[in-house]
Coordinates of C-alpha atoms in Angstrom, one line a residue:
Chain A
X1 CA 89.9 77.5 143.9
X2 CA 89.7 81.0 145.3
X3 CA 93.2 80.6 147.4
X4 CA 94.7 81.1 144.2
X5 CA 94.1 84.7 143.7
X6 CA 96.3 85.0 147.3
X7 CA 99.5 84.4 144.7
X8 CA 101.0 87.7 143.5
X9 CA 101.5 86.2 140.3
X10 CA 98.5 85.5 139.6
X11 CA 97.1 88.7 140.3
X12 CA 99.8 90.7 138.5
X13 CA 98.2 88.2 135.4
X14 CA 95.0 89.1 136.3
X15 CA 95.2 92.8 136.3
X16 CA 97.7 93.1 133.2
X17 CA 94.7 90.6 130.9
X18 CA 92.6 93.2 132.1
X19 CA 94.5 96.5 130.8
X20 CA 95.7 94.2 127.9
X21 CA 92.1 93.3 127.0
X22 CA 90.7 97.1 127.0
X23 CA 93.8 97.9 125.0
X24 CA 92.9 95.5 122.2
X25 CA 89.9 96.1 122.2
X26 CA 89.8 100.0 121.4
X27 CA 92.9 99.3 118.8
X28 CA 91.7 96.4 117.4
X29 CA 88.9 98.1 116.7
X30 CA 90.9 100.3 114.6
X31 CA 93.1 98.3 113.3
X32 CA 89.8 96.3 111.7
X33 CA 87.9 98.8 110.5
X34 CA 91.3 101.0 108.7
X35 CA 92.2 96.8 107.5
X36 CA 95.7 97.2 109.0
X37 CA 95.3 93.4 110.3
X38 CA 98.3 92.5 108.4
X39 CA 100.5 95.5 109.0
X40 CA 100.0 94.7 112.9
X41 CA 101.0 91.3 112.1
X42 CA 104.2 92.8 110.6
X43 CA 104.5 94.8 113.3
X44 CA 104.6 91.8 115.7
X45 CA 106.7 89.9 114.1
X46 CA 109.4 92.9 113.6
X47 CA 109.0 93.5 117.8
X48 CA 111.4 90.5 117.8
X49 CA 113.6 92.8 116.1
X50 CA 113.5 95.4 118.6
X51 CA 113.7 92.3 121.5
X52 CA 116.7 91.3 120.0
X53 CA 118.2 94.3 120.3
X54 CA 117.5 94.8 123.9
X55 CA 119.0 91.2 124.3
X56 CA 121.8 92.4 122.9
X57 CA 122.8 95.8 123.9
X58 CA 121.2 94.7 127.7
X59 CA 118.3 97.5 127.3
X60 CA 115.2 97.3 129.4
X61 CA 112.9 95.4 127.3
X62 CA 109.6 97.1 126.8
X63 CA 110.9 100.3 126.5
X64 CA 113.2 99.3 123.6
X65 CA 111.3 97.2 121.9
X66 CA 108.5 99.3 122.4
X67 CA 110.8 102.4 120.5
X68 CA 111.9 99.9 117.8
X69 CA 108.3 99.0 116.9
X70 CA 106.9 102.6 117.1
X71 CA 110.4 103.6 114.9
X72 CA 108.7 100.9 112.5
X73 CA 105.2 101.9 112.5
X74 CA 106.5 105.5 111.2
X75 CA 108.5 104.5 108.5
X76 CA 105.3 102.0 107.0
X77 CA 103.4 105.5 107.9
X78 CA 105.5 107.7 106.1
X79 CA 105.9 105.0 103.2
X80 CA 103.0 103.7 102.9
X81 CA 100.9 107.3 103.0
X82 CA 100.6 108.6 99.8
X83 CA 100.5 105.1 98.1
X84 CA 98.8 102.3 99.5
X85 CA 100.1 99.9 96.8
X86 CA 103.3 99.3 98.5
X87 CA 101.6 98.2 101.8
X88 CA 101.8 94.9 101.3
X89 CA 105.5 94.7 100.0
X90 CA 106.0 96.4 103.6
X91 CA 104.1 94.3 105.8
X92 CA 106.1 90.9 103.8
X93 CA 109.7 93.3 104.7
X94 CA 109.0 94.1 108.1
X95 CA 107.8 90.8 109.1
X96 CA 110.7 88.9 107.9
X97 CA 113.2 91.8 108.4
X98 CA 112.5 92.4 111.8
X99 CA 112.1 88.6 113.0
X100 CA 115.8 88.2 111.2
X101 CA 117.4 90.9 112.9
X102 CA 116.1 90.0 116.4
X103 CA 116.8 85.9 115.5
X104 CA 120.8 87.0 114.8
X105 CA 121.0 89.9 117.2
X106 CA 120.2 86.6 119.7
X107 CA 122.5 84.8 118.1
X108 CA 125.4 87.5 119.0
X109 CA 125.0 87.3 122.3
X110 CA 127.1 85.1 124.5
X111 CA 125.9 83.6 127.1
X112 CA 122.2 81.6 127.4
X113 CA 119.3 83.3 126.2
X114 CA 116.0 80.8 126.8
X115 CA 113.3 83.2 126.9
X116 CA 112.6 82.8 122.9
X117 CA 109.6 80.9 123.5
X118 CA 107.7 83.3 125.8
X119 CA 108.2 86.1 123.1
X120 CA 106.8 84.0 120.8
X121 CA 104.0 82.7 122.6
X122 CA 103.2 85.1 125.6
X123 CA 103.8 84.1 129.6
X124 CA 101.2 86.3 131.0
X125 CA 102.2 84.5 134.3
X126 CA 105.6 85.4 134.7
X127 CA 104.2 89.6 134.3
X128 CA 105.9 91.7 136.6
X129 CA 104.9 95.3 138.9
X130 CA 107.1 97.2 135.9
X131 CA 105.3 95.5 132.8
X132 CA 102.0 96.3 134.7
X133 CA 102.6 100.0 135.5
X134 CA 103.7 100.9 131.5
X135 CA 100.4 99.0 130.8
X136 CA 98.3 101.0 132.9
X137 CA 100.3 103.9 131.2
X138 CA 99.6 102.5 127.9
X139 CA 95.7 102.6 128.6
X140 CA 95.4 106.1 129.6
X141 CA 97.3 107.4 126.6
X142 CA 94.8 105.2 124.1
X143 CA 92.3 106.9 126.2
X144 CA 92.7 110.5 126.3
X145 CA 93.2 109.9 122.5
X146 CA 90.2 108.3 122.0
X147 CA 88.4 111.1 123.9
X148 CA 90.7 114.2 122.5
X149 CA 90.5 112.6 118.6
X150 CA 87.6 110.6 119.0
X151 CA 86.0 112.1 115.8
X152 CA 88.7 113.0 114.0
X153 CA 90.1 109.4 113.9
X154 CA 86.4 108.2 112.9
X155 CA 86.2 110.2 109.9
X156 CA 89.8 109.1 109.2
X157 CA 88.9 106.1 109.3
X158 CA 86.0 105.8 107.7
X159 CA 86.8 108.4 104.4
X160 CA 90.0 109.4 104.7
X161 CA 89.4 111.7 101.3
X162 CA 86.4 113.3 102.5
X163 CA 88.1 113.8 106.6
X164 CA 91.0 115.7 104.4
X165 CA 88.4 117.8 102.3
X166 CA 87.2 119.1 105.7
X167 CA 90.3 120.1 107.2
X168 CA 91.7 116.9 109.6
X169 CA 95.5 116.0 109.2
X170 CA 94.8 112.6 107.9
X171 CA 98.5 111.9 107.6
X172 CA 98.7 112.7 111.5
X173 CA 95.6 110.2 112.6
X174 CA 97.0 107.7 110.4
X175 CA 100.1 107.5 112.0
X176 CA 99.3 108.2 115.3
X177 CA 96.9 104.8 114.4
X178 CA 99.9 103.0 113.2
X179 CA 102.1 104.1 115.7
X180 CA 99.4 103.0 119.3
X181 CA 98.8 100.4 117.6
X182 CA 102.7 99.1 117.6
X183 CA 102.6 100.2 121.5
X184 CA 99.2 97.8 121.3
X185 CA 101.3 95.1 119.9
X186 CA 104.5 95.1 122.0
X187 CA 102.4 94.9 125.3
X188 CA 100.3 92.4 123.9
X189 CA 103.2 90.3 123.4
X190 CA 103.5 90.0 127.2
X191 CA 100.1 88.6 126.9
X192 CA 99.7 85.8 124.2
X193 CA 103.3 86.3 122.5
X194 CA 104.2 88.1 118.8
X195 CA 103.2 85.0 116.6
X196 CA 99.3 85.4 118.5
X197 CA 99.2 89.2 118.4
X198 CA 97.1 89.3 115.8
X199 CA 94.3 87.0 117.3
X200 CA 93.8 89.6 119.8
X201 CA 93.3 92.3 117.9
X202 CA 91.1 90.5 115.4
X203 CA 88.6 88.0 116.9
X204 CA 86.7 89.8 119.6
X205 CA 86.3 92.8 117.1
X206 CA 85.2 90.2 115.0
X207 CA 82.2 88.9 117.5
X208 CA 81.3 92.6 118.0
X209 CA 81.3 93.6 114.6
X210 CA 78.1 91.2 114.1
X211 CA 76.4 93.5 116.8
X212 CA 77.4 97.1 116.9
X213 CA 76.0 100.2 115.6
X214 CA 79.3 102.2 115.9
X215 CA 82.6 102.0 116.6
X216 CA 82.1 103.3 120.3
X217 CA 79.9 100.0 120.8
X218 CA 82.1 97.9 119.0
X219 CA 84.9 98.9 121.0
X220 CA 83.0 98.7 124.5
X221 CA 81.7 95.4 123.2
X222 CA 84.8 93.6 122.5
X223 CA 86.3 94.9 125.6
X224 CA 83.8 93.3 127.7
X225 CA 84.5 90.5 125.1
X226 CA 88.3 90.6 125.7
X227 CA 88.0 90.4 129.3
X228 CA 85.8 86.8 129.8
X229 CA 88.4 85.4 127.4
X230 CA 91.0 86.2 129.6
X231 CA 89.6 85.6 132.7
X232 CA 88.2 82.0 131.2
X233 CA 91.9 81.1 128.8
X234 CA 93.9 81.8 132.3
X235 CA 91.4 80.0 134.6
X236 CA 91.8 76.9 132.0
X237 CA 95.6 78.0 131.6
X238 CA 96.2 77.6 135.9
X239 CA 93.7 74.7 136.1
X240 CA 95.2 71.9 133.2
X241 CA 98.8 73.7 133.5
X242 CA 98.3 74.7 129.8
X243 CA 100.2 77.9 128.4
X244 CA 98.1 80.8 128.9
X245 CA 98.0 82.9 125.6
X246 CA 96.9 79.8 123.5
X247 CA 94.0 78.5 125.9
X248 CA 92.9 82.6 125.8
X249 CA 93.0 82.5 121.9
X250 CA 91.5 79.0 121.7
X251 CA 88.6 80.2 123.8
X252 CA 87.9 83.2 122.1
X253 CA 87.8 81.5 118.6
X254 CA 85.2 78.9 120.2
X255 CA 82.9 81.7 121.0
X256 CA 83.5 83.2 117.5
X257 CA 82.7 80.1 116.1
X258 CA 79.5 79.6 117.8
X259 CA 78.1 83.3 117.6
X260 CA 79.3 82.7 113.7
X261 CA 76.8 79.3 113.2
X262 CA 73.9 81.2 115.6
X263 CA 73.9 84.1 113.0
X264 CA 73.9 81.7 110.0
X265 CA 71.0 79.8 111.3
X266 CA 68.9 82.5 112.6
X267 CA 68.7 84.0 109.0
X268 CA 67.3 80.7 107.9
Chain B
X1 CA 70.0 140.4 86.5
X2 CA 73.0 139.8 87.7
X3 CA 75.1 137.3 87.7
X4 CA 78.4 136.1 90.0
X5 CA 80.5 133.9 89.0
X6 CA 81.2 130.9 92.0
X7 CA 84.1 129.0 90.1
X8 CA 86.4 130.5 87.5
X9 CA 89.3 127.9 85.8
X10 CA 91.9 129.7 83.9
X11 CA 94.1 127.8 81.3
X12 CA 94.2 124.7 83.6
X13 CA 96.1 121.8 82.5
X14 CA 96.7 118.5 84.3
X15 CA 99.1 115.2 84.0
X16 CA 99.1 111.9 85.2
X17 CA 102.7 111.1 84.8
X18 CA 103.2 112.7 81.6
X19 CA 100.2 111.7 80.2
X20 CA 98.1 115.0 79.9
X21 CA 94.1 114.5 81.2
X22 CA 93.0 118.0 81.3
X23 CA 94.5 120.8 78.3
X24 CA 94.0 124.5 78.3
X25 CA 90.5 124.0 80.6
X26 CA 89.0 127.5 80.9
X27 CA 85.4 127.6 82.9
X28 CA 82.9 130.0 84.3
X29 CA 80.6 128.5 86.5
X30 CA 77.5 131.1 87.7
X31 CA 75.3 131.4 90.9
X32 CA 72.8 128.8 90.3
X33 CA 73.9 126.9 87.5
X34 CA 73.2 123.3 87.9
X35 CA 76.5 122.0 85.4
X36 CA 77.0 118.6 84.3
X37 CA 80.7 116.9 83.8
X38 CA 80.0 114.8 80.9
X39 CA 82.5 112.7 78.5
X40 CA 84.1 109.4 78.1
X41 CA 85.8 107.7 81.1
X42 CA 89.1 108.9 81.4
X43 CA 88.3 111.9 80.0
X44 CA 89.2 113.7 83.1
X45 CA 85.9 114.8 84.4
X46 CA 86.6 113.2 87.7
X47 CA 90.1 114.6 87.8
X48 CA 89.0 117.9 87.5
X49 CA 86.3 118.1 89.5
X50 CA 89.1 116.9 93.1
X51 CA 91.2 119.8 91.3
X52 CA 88.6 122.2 92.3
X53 CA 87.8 120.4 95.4
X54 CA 91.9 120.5 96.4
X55 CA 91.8 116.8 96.4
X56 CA 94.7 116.3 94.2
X57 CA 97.6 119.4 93.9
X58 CA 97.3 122.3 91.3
X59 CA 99.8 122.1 88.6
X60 CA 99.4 124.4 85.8
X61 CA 97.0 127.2 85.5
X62 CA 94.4 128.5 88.1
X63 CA 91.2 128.4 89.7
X64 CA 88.8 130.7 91.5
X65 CA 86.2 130.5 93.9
X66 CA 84.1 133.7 94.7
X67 CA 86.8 135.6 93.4
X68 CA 89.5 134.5 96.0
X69 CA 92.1 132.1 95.8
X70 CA 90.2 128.6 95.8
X71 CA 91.8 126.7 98.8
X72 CA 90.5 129.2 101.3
X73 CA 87.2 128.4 99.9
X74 CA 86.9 124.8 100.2
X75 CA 85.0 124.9 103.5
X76 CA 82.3 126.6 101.3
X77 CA 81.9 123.9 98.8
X78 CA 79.9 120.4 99.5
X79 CA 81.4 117.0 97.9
X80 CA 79.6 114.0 97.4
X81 CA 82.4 111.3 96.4
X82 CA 81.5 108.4 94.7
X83 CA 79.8 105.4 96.8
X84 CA 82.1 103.2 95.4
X85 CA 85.2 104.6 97.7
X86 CA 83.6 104.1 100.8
X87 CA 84.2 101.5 103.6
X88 CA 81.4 99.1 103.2
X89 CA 81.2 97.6 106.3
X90 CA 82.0 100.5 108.9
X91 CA 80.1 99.9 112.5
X92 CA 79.1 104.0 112.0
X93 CA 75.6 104.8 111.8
X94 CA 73.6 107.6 109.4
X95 CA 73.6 110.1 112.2
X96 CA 77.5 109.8 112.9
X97 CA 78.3 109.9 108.9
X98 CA 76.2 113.2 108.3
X99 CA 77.9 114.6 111.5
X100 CA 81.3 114.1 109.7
X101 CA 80.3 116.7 107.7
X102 CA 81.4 119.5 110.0
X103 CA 83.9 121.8 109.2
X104 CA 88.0 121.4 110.8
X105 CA 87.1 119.6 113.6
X106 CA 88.7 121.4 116.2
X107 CA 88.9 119.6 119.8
X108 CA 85.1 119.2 120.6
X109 CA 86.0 116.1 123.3
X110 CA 83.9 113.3 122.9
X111 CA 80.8 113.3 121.6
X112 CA 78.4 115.7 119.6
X113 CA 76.6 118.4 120.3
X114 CA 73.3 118.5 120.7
X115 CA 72.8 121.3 117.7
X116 CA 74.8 118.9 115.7
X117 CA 72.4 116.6 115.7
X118 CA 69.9 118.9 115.1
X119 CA 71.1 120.0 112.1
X120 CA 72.0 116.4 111.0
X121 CA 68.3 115.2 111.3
X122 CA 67.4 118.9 109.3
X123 CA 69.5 117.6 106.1
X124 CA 68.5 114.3 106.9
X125 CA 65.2 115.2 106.4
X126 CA 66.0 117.4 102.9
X127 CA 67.0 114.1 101.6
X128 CA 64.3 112.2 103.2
X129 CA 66.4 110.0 105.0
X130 CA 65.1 111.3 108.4
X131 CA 63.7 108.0 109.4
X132 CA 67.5 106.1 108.7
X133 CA 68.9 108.6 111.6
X134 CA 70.0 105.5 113.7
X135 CA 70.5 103.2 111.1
X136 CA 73.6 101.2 110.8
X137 CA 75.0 102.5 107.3
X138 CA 75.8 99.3 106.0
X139 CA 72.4 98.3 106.4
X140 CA 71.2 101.1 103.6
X141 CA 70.4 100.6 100.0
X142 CA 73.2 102.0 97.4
X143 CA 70.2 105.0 96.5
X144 CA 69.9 105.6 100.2
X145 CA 73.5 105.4 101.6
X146 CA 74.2 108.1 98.2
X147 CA 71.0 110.3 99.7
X148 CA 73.1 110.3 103.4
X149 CA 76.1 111.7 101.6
X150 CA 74.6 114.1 100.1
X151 CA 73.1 114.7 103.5
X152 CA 76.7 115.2 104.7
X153 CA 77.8 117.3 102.2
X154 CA 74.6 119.7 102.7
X155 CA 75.8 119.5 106.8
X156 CA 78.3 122.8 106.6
X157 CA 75.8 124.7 104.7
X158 CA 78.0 124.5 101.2
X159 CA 77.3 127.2 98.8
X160 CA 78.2 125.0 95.8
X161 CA 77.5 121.1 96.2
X162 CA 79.8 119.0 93.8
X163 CA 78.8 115.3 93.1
X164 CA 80.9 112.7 91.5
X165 CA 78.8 110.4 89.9
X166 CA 76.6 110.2 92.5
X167 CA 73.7 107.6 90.5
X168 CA 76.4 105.0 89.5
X169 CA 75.2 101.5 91.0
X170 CA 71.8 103.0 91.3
X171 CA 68.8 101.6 90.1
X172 CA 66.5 104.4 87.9
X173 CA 64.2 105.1 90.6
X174 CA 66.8 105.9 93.3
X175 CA 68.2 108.1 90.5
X176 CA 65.1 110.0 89.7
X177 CA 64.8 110.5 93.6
X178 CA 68.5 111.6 93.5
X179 CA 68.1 114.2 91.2
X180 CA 64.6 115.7 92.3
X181 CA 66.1 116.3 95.1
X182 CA 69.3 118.5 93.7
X183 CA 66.9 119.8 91.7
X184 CA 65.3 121.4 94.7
X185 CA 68.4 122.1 96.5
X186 CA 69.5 124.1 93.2
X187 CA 67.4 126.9 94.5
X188 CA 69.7 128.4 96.7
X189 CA 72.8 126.8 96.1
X190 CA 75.1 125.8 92.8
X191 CA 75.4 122.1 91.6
X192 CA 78.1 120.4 89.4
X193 CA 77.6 116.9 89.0
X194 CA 80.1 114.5 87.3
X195 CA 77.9 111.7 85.5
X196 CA 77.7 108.8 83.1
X197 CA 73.5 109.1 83.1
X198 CA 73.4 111.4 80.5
X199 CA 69.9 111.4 79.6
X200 CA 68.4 112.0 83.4
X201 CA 71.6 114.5 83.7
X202 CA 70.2 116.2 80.8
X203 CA 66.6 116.7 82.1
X204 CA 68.1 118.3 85.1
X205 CA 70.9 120.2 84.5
X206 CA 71.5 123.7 82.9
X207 CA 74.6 123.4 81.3
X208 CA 76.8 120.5 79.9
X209 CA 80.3 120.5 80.2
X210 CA 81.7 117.9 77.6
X211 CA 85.2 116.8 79.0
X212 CA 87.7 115.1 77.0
X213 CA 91.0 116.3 78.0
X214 CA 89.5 119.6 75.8
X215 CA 86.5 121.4 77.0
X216 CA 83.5 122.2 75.2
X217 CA 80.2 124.1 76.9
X218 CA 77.1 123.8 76.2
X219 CA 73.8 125.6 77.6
X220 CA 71.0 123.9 78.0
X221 CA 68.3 125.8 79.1
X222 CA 66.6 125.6 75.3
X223 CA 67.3 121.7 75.1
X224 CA 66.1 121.2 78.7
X225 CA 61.6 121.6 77.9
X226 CA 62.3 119.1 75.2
X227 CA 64.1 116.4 77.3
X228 CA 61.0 117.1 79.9
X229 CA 58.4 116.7 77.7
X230 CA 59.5 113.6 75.8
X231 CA 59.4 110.2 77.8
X232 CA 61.3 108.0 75.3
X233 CA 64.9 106.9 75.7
X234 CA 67.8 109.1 74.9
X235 CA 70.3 107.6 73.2
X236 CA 73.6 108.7 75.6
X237 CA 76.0 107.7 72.9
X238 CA 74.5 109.6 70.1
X239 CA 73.9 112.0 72.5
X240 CA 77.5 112.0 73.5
X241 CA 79.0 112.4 69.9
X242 CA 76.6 115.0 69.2
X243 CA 77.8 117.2 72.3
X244 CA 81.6 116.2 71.3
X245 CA 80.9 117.3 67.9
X246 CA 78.6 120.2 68.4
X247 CA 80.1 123.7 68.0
X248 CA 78.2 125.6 70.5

């Protein structure tokens, strides 16, 4: 079993589920508790958008679908600020906007494009050095952040009213939110694909939400979360030759499931 | 002795969308004065009391604090929204909310320091709610989690602490507790409360403001022995008419 770790391509996978999971896990977190699930979902689904494009115009990948999506995130920002009401109109536009744009942009271009399928659905396996070096990047931005804004983006998050009363630029953390956690979502897609994004961000945040105190723990909780579904989905993933974002997502909604009927009983 | 006035409103009006809330609102509030919002819903206490707070935009008119233009003053006031706004469910716990009560929080790094917490557990412990320190907030009763806010509020050492109904969804005990306690903060520092509990309000409070869309004042301080002594129920909508009507 352990000769398989010798394969570059396995490591690369292991190392980016690593980053990918920490990721997640600290924007997920915020992405729950500020109830932007949806929006990401929007957000993954317009990526395709920006992939399309970078089909099209033969742009590096990640960095162009990463400025599309970030592009995005700034205009439901700016939108969506001062009036909450139109949120969900957004998220419906984005989501089917984006996906269009990306679906015809495809279409445009001659020649054979098969990679639809591993945008869609992730092919953590077929990561490369590049995709592995922006993630890294990736993790030490949503890092210093965390520790530069850690309390400013708290009290964002948690009153927004009250955070602007005492003198934070709400409109600033809730974009810069919006906007790492469209980065988040376009590196993720390497992972499990756009259509599973949102399983990512959700469930292990989920798990820990039943035992944190704060959002520090629940953030360091479903990291360490994030990581044994990886490492279990892509074990399962090499060992039945099963694709590798599903079996993840599969796995981590077991555990969910079981830590879910644990709580219900042990309040009987 | 004299007396300073901590908020002055000058011929303030306000509009939703053409629909006027607040006409021709003059107000003097004094060092001390424990002043009640009071008035129907939609009257536009609420709406006037995040017009002081700088919550929603100025439009016509002006206000005061201290004598100085009132945004530069907001750091000095306290605000106690209602319980209702807040994220239920938040992973945050009692220590980290009152903590959020700092002032412009300029790059501190991660984490608190330790005088912060000191002085979280001291207005913890004005409100009682010492013993919560660690508590997950979600885990709080609606009386307690409206004692932590206060809490909060009291963190930046407010001069003026303004509370928007801060008993609604709480059961007449936690009230009682609610308001013994501003009663005893009310010694050093000046207390406007928007509220629907008219009759505990009234045991309380110095003066009534009666909001709808007009003002009308009234002091108190005569009524006040009378609501003390007398244990039966108030009427609030009687009592409400009577303040709307009355010509004091």
């Amino acid at each position: 079993m352990l000769e398989i770790f010798t394969y570059t391509f396995i490591q690369n996978a292991l190392i980016a589920g690593l980053i990918v999971s920490i990721i997640t896990a600290i924007i997920g977190s915020l992405v729950v508790v500020n109830k932007m699930v949806f929006l990401s979902g929007g957000i993954a689904h317009s990526a395709y958008g920006g992939i399309g494009l970078a089909i099209f115009f033969g742009l590096p990948m990640l960095l162009s679908t990463s400025l599309f999506c970030v592009l995005i995130a700034m205009l439901i920002a700016r939108a969506s600020y001062d009036n909450r009401e139109n949120l969900d109109m957004l998220i419906g536009l984005t989501w089917a906007v984006g996906m269009s744009l990306g679906i015809i942009l495809v279409d445009l271009t001659p020649g054979y494009q098969a990679d639809l399928m591993s945008y869609l659905f992730g092919s953590l396996l077929a990561v490369t050095s590049t995709d592995i070096y922006y993630m890294a990047l990736l993790l030490l931005v949503v890092l210093g952040t965390l520790v530069v804004f850690y309390r400013d983006i708290l009290a964002v998050s948690y009153d927004s009213e009250y955070a602007r009363l005492r003198g934070v630029n709400t409109k600033f953390f809730y974009t810069l939110i919006l906007v790492l956690s469209s980065l988040t979502i376009v590196i993720s897609i390497k992972v499990v694909g756009l259509i599973l994004v949102i399983a990512l961000l959700t469930i292990p945040i989920y798990i820990a939400g039943y035992f944190a105190k704060n959002l520090l723990s629940m953030m360091l909780m479903s990291a360490g979360l994030s990581i044994v579904f990886t490492l279990i989905g892509l074990t399962l993933s090499y060992s039945f030759d099963l694709s590798s974002g599903p079996s993840i997502i599969i796995v981590s909604s077991l555990c969910a499931f079981c830590v879910y009927i644990l709580k219900g009983l042990s309040k009987h | 002795m004299q007396t300073t006035n901590v908020i002055e409103i000058q011929g303030l009006s306000f509009s939703y969308d053409k629909q006027k809330v607040l006409e021709d609102i003059n107000l003097v509030i004094e060092k001390n004065d424990f002043t009640t919002f009071i008035g129907p819903n939609g009257g536009g206490k609420s709406t006037l009391l995040k017009l002081i707070l700088g919550i929603i935009p100025l439009q016509e008119g002006n206000i005061s604090i201290f004598n100085k233009p009132y945004l530069s003053q907001i750091p000095k006031l306290g605000y106690v929204p209602q319980n209702t706004n807040i994220n239920l469910n938040f992973p945050i716990t009692v220590l980290e909310v009152v903590m959020m009560g700092q002032n412009s929080l300029k790059t501190r790094l991660f984490g608190y320091k330790k005088e912060e917490k000191e002085r979280a557990l001291e207005v913890l412990e004005n409100v009682s709610m010492q013993d919560f320190a660690h508590k997950n907030i979600s885990k709080l009763s609606g009386g307690q989690k409206q004692r932590v806010l206060i809490a909060r509020a009291l963190f930046s050492r407010p001069e003026i602490l303004l509370l928007d109904e801060p008993t609604s969804n709480i059961d007449v005990n936690g009230s009682e507790q609610i308001y013994a306690s501003l009663e005893e903060l009310n010694k050093d520092i000046s207390i406007v409360v928007v509220s629907h509990d008219i009759s505990v309000i009234l045991k309380y409070a110095s003066k009534a403001i009666y909001i709808n869309k007009t003002l009308t004042h009234h002091d108190l301080t005569h009524m006040k022995e009378d609501f003390k002594n007398s244990d039966e129920h108030v009427c609030e909508i009687e009592l409400l008419e009577m303040l709307g009507k009355c010509k004091c």
